[in-house]
Every structure is written in structure tokens, then in C-alpha cells.
Short mmCIF file of C-alpha atoms and ligand atoms in Angstrom, two decimals:
data_model
loop_
_atom_site.label_atom_id
_atom_site.label_comp_id
_atom_site.label_asym_id
_atom_site.label_seq_id
_atom_site.Cartn_x
_atom_site.Cartn_y
_atom_site.Cartn_z
CA UNK A 156 122.24 117.48 102.67
CA UNK A 157 121.02 119.96 99.69
CA UNK A 158 121.47 123.27 98.98
CA UNK A 159 119.84 125.89 100.62
CA UNK A 160 118.26 127.83 97.64
CA UNK A 161 116.95 124.33 96.35
CA UNK A 162 115.27 123.35 99.49
CA UNK A 163 113.36 126.43 99.56
CA UNK A 164 112.34 126.45 96.04
CA UNK A 165 111.31 122.74 96.31
CA UNK A 166 108.73 124.19 99.55
CA UNK A 167 107.47 126.74 97.02
CA UNK A 168 109.30 129.83 98.36
CA UNK A 169 110.46 131.20 94.77
CA UNK A 170 112.38 130.09 91.63
CA UNK A 171 116.18 129.33 92.65
CA UNK A 172 117.40 132.34 91.71
CA UNK A 173 114.72 134.18 93.22
CA UNK A 174 115.79 132.28 96.81
CA UNK A 175 119.02 132.98 96.32
CA UNK A 176 118.61 136.29 96.12
CA UNK A 177 116.64 136.01 99.33
CA UNK A 178 119.66 134.31 100.79
CA UNK A 179 121.98 137.18 100.18
CA UNK A 180 119.91 139.68 100.81
CA UNK A 181 120.03 138.21 104.67
CA UNK A 182 116.47 137.04 104.72
CA UNK A 183 116.80 133.71 105.33
CA UNK A 184 117.85 131.73 108.64
CA UNK A 185 118.88 128.36 109.11
CA UNK A 186 118.82 126.78 113.11
CA UNK A 187 118.46 130.80 114.35
CA UNK A 188 121.54 132.08 112.18
CA UNK A 189 121.43 134.25 109.25
CA UNK A 190 123.11 132.67 106.19
CA UNK A 191 123.91 134.90 103.39
CA UNK A 192 125.98 131.99 101.35
CA UNK A 193 123.91 130.02 98.84
CA UNK A 194 125.95 127.15 98.38
CA UNK A 195 125.25 125.94 101.88
CA UNK A 196 123.97 122.68 102.53
CA UNK A 197 120.96 122.00 104.55
CA UNK A 198 119.44 118.73 105.95
CA UNK A 199 115.55 119.32 104.85
CA UNK A 200 114.62 116.84 107.49
CA UNK A 201 116.46 118.19 110.22
CA UNK A 202 117.34 121.92 109.72
CA UNK A 203 115.15 124.92 111.10
CA UNK A 204 114.65 127.06 107.98
CA UNK A 205 113.00 130.34 108.32
CA UNK A 206 112.23 132.82 105.39
CA UNK A 207 111.62 136.44 106.97
CA UNK A 208 111.30 134.67 110.80
CA UNK A 209 108.39 132.16 109.15
CA UNK A 210 109.31 128.66 109.00
CA UNK A 211 109.16 126.73 105.74
CA UNK A 212 107.14 123.61 105.45
CA UNK A 213 108.92 121.48 102.98
CA UNK A 214 106.31 118.74 102.62
CA UNK A 215 102.46 118.82 103.14
CA UNK A 216 101.41 116.94 106.45
CA UNK A 217 99.64 114.15 105.18
CA UNK A 218 97.31 111.48 107.01
CA UNK A 219 96.14 108.20 105.62
CA UNK A 220 94.31 105.46 107.27
CA UNK A 221 94.94 102.09 105.36
CA UNK A 222 93.31 98.35 105.66
CA UNK A 223 96.25 96.09 105.94
CA UNK A 224 95.74 92.90 104.61
CA UNK A 225 97.99 90.05 106.23
CA UNK A 226 101.02 89.26 104.18
CA UNK A 227 102.73 93.15 104.52
CA UNK A 228 105.38 93.96 106.86
CA UNK A 229 104.65 97.44 108.73
CA UNK A 230 107.59 98.92 107.97
CA UNK A 231 109.28 101.19 105.09
CA UNK A 232 111.75 98.51 103.89
CA UNK A 233 112.61 94.98 104.63
CA UNK A 234 115.77 93.79 104.35
CA UNK A 235 114.36 90.01 103.28
CA UNK A 236 112.33 91.25 100.37
CA UNK A 237 108.92 91.02 101.58
CA UNK A 238 105.95 93.36 100.78
CA UNK A 239 105.78 96.56 103.18
CA UNK A 240 102.79 98.47 103.58
CA UNK A 241 104.35 101.14 101.45
CA UNK A 242 103.89 98.90 98.61
CA UNK A 243 100.13 99.03 99.07
CA UNK A 244 100.26 103.47 98.83
CA UNK A 245 100.20 103.70 95.13
CA UNK A 246 100.38 106.85 93.99
CA UNK A 247 101.48 109.14 97.28
CA UNK A 248 104.56 111.17 96.76
CA UNK A 249 104.67 112.08 100.13
CA UNK A 250 107.31 110.32 102.76
CA UNK A 251 104.87 108.75 104.86
CA UNK A 252 105.76 106.32 107.26
CA UNK A 253 103.51 103.72 109.53
CA UNK A 254 102.06 104.85 113.08
CA UNK A 255 102.49 102.16 115.26
CA UNK A 256 102.89 98.81 113.73
CA UNK A 257 100.39 95.76 112.48
CA UNK A 258 102.11 92.20 112.91
CA UNK A 259 102.75 90.73 109.13
CA UNK A 260 100.14 88.40 110.26
CA UNK A 261 97.80 91.21 111.47
CA UNK A 262 95.26 92.87 109.51
CA UNK A 263 93.56 96.01 109.93
CA UNK A 264 93.58 99.48 110.65
CA UNK A 265 97.14 101.41 110.40
CA UNK A 266 97.53 104.99 110.04
CA UNK A 267 100.30 106.35 107.95
CA UNK A 268 101.91 110.12 107.64
CA UNK A 269 104.33 112.52 107.53
CA UNK A 270 103.83 114.36 110.15
CA UNK A 271 106.31 113.37 113.41
CA UNK A 272 104.64 115.41 115.85
CA UNK A 273 101.36 113.37 115.39
CA UNK A 274 103.28 109.74 114.99
CA UNK A 275 105.15 110.88 118.62
CA UNK A 276 101.82 111.80 120.05
CA UNK A 277 99.72 108.70 119.05
CA UNK A 278 102.36 106.31 119.63
CA UNK A 279 103.25 108.28 123.36
CA UNK A 280 103.05 105.15 125.65
CA UNK A 281 101.08 107.19 128.55
CA UNK A 282 98.24 108.47 126.36
CA UNK A 283 94.80 106.83 126.13
CA UNK A 284 94.24 106.15 122.67
CA UNK A 285 91.91 102.71 122.30
CA UNK A 286 92.58 100.31 120.10
CA UNK A 287 90.41 97.19 119.34
CA UNK A 288 90.88 93.92 117.77
CA UNK A 289 88.65 90.89 116.52
CA UNK A 290 90.94 87.88 117.27
CA UNK A 291 89.74 84.21 116.51
CA UNK A 292 91.33 82.61 119.07
CA UNK A 293 91.74 78.60 119.59
CA UNK A 294 89.15 77.00 121.68
CA UNK A 295 85.82 77.98 123.84
CA UNK A 296 86.80 80.85 126.29
CA UNK A 297 85.86 80.44 129.76
CA UNK A 298 84.60 83.31 132.02
CA UNK A 299 87.78 83.16 134.37
CA UNK A 300 90.19 83.27 130.92
CA UNK A 301 87.84 86.54 130.38
CA UNK A 302 88.22 87.96 133.28
CA UNK A 303 92.36 87.42 133.39
CA UNK A 304 92.59 89.32 129.67
CA UNK A 305 90.20 92.29 131.56
CA UNK A 306 92.23 92.73 134.43
CA UNK A 307 95.65 92.13 133.02
CA UNK A 308 97.96 89.45 132.03
CA UNK A 309 101.71 89.01 133.21
CA UNK A 310 103.37 89.21 130.33
CA UNK A 311 107.37 88.40 129.90
CA UNK A 312 107.81 92.31 129.94
CA UNK A 313 105.43 92.73 132.96
CA UNK A 314 101.63 93.19 133.54
CA UNK A 315 99.29 94.25 131.06
CA UNK A 316 96.78 97.27 131.75
CA UNK A 317 93.12 96.43 131.96
CA UNK A 318 91.87 96.01 129.09
CA UNK A 319 88.12 94.95 127.64
CA UNK A 320 87.20 91.90 126.62
CA UNK A 321 83.95 90.03 125.53
CA UNK A 322 83.14 87.03 123.18
CA UNK A 323 81.73 88.52 120.02
CA UNK A 324 81.16 84.71 118.29
CA UNK A 325 81.73 81.21 117.17
CA UNK A 326 83.46 79.19 114.96
CA UNK A 327 83.49 75.61 115.08
CA UNK A 328 85.51 74.63 118.13
CA UNK A 329 86.75 78.52 118.44
CA UNK A 330 86.20 81.82 119.71
CA UNK A 331 85.82 85.10 118.08
CA UNK A 332 86.95 87.83 120.64
CA UNK A 333 86.76 91.57 120.57
CA UNK A 334 89.72 92.83 122.56
CA UNK A 335 90.42 96.86 123.30
CA UNK A 336 93.37 97.51 124.60
CA UNK A 337 95.31 101.14 125.41
CA UNK A 338 98.94 99.68 124.84
CA UNK A 339 100.96 99.02 122.14
CA UNK A 340 103.86 96.52 123.10
CA UNK A 341 104.97 93.81 120.55
CA UNK A 342 102.17 91.10 119.58
CA UNK A 343 100.54 92.28 122.80
CA UNK A 344 97.06 90.58 122.04
CA UNK A 345 98.77 87.20 120.32
CA UNK A 346 100.80 87.25 123.79
CA UNK A 347 97.79 88.09 125.96
CA UNK A 348 95.48 85.43 124.50
CA UNK A 349 98.65 83.14 124.74
CA UNK A 350 98.88 83.36 128.50
CA UNK A 351 95.06 82.60 129.31
CA UNK A 352 95.65 79.39 127.08
CA UNK A 353 93.90 80.65 123.68
CA UNK A 354 96.50 81.07 120.94
CA UNK A 355 95.35 83.39 118.09
CA UNK A 356 94.35 81.90 115.18
CA UNK A 357 93.95 84.98 113.30
CA UNK A 358 93.66 89.07 114.13
CA UNK A 359 92.52 91.74 112.76
CA UNK A 360 92.68 95.66 114.31
CA UNK A 361 88.97 96.83 113.72
CA UNK A 362 89.59 100.38 115.25
CA UNK A 363 92.31 102.97 116.40
CA UNK A 364 90.49 105.87 118.74
CA UNK A 365 87.58 106.93 116.77
CA UNK A 366 88.58 105.32 113.55
CA UNK A 367 86.69 102.51 111.95
CA UNK A 368 87.32 100.14 108.64
CA UNK A 369 84.02 101.60 107.27
CA UNK A 370 83.56 101.32 103.77
CA UNK A 371 87.33 100.56 103.48
CA UNK A 372 88.15 97.51 101.67
CA UNK A 373 91.26 95.37 102.41
CA UNK A 374 94.46 96.52 100.98
CA UNK A 375 93.02 99.86 100.24
CA UNK A 376 93.76 103.56 101.72
CA UNK A 377 91.75 106.91 102.30
CA UNK A 378 93.00 110.28 103.67
CA UNK A 379 91.88 111.46 106.56
CA UNK A 380 89.22 114.30 106.58
CA UNK A 381 90.93 117.19 108.44
CA UNK A 382 88.42 116.75 111.48
CA UNK A 383 89.60 113.82 111.68
CA UNK A 384 93.27 114.89 111.92
CA UNK A 385 92.34 117.44 114.73
CA UNK A 386 90.51 115.37 116.59
CA UNK A 387 93.33 112.98 116.92
CA UNK A 388 95.79 115.61 117.34
CA UNK A 389 93.53 116.80 120.23
CA UNK A 390 93.54 113.29 122.38
CA UNK A 391 95.56 114.17 124.88
CA UNK A 392 99.04 113.17 126.55
CA UNK A 393 98.82 113.23 130.33
CA UNK A 394 101.69 115.65 131.70
CA UNK A 395 103.06 113.23 134.35
N1 URA B 434 98.23 92.54 118.62
C1 URA B 434 99.05 92.15 118.13
O1 URA B 434 99.99 90.56 118.80
N2 URA B 434 99.85 91.99 117.11
C2 URA B 434 99.29 93.20 115.94
O2 URA B 434 99.84 93.49 115.18
C3 URA B 434 98.61 93.97 117.03
C4 URA B 434 98.47 93.69 118.37
#
């Protein structure tokens, strides 16, 4: 909890003094109620603060695409002191967090933002956002195994939705698969491949919707372009 005038000043409304004057003049509402006491404490993350009827934005919304290497957990902190993806986001002062997750031992694309609405939208279970993976799996993958992956595989938390699966290469006795899924269940690709008899040896996420790795280097990130943000926001959630 922080003092209202301090939160307002941080949001760039005016100096703290001037903000106190605005409060005293009845120009500020917190959660719909006019507040005239400058000492009033607010929660900048939760409370809806309006100045002259306009909601204040506390932090500008930022969006980054990170190429996560293996060996980082997708979390903002770890009780076991392992490195987190935030350790890779040098120079970013906003309080960003990952959208969805990649396993510690998975590399590839991960979005990070401070936009809770977009994060909710993108991780909504019923949307249709595609995620593409390259999985190096043990052994030679038969047509039957591919067909099972495509149709859906029975995991302990239920059948997976139909997926796209194809062989894109071979590495000695092992196979490189491309898998495209819509869901985001825990360790889903690993469990799907394991279930059809081909444990994953290496896993990389190569695409989220229309966002690809492109020129991004492992361990590096880039801001999304405004048009990319708008496009992501427009990916629809079915209203059923
Ligand atoms: N599926 C997995 O098994 N692991 C990931 O990190 C992402 C998808």
C-alpha cells in the first residue's frame, strides 16, 4: 500500500504537492469513491484510481519476446535459487512476468509483459493460439505414432486436442519432429511424445501464433512492435 499522492506522482500526473491539491479539491476517485484525504493509502496494482474521471496508467505496458535458453525457470522467483527468465531481462525496469511457461529444460520463445489483460487473453484455455515446437525424440517415428499425435493422445489429465505433427529431420538414431499444438498443459509435448513411445531429448518452441525466432539469438529478447501487440490482442477468444 502506498500514499495516493505518491502513486499519482509516480504515474506522472503532477508533483506530489500538486497531487495533494488535486485530492483536496475532490478531483480524485479511488474505486469510484471521491477521496479528499491526501494520506489515503492505495494499492497501485489493485485499486482503480481516476483523476478528473480518467483512469491513471501506473506503468506503461511493455511486451518482450525472449529466446529462452535451457537452464532457466519460467518464474519471477525460485525458492531453490535457480536462474529465472527475469535474469535474462537486463535493463527492464517494469514489473514484467512470463505469459505461459516453458520448462527448465526447454528453449525457445517466451513472451513477457506487464499487461495482465493480454496475459489472460493469451493463456485462456479456449483460444486458438498456435504454438510450434521442434522436438528431438528418441528413435525412429513411425507413421502410426505420428497419426496418434495428430489425432490426440490420452494423458493422465485427459485427451489432447488434435495437433499437427511431422518429421522434419533425423539425427543418427533419433528423429526431429515439428509439433503444433493449441493447448498449454504442463509438459504437454514431452508427455505426448513419451506416450507414443518417443521420449523427448531436446525441446524448442519456435513459434507463438505469428511470432517466430527470426534473428533473435538465444538468451536475448526484443520488444514487440506495436502492430505485433495489436495483432495478438485481436486473436479471438471464442465466447462459449
Ligand atoms: N511442452 C512441454 O512439454 N514443455 C514445454 O516447455 C512446452 C511445451
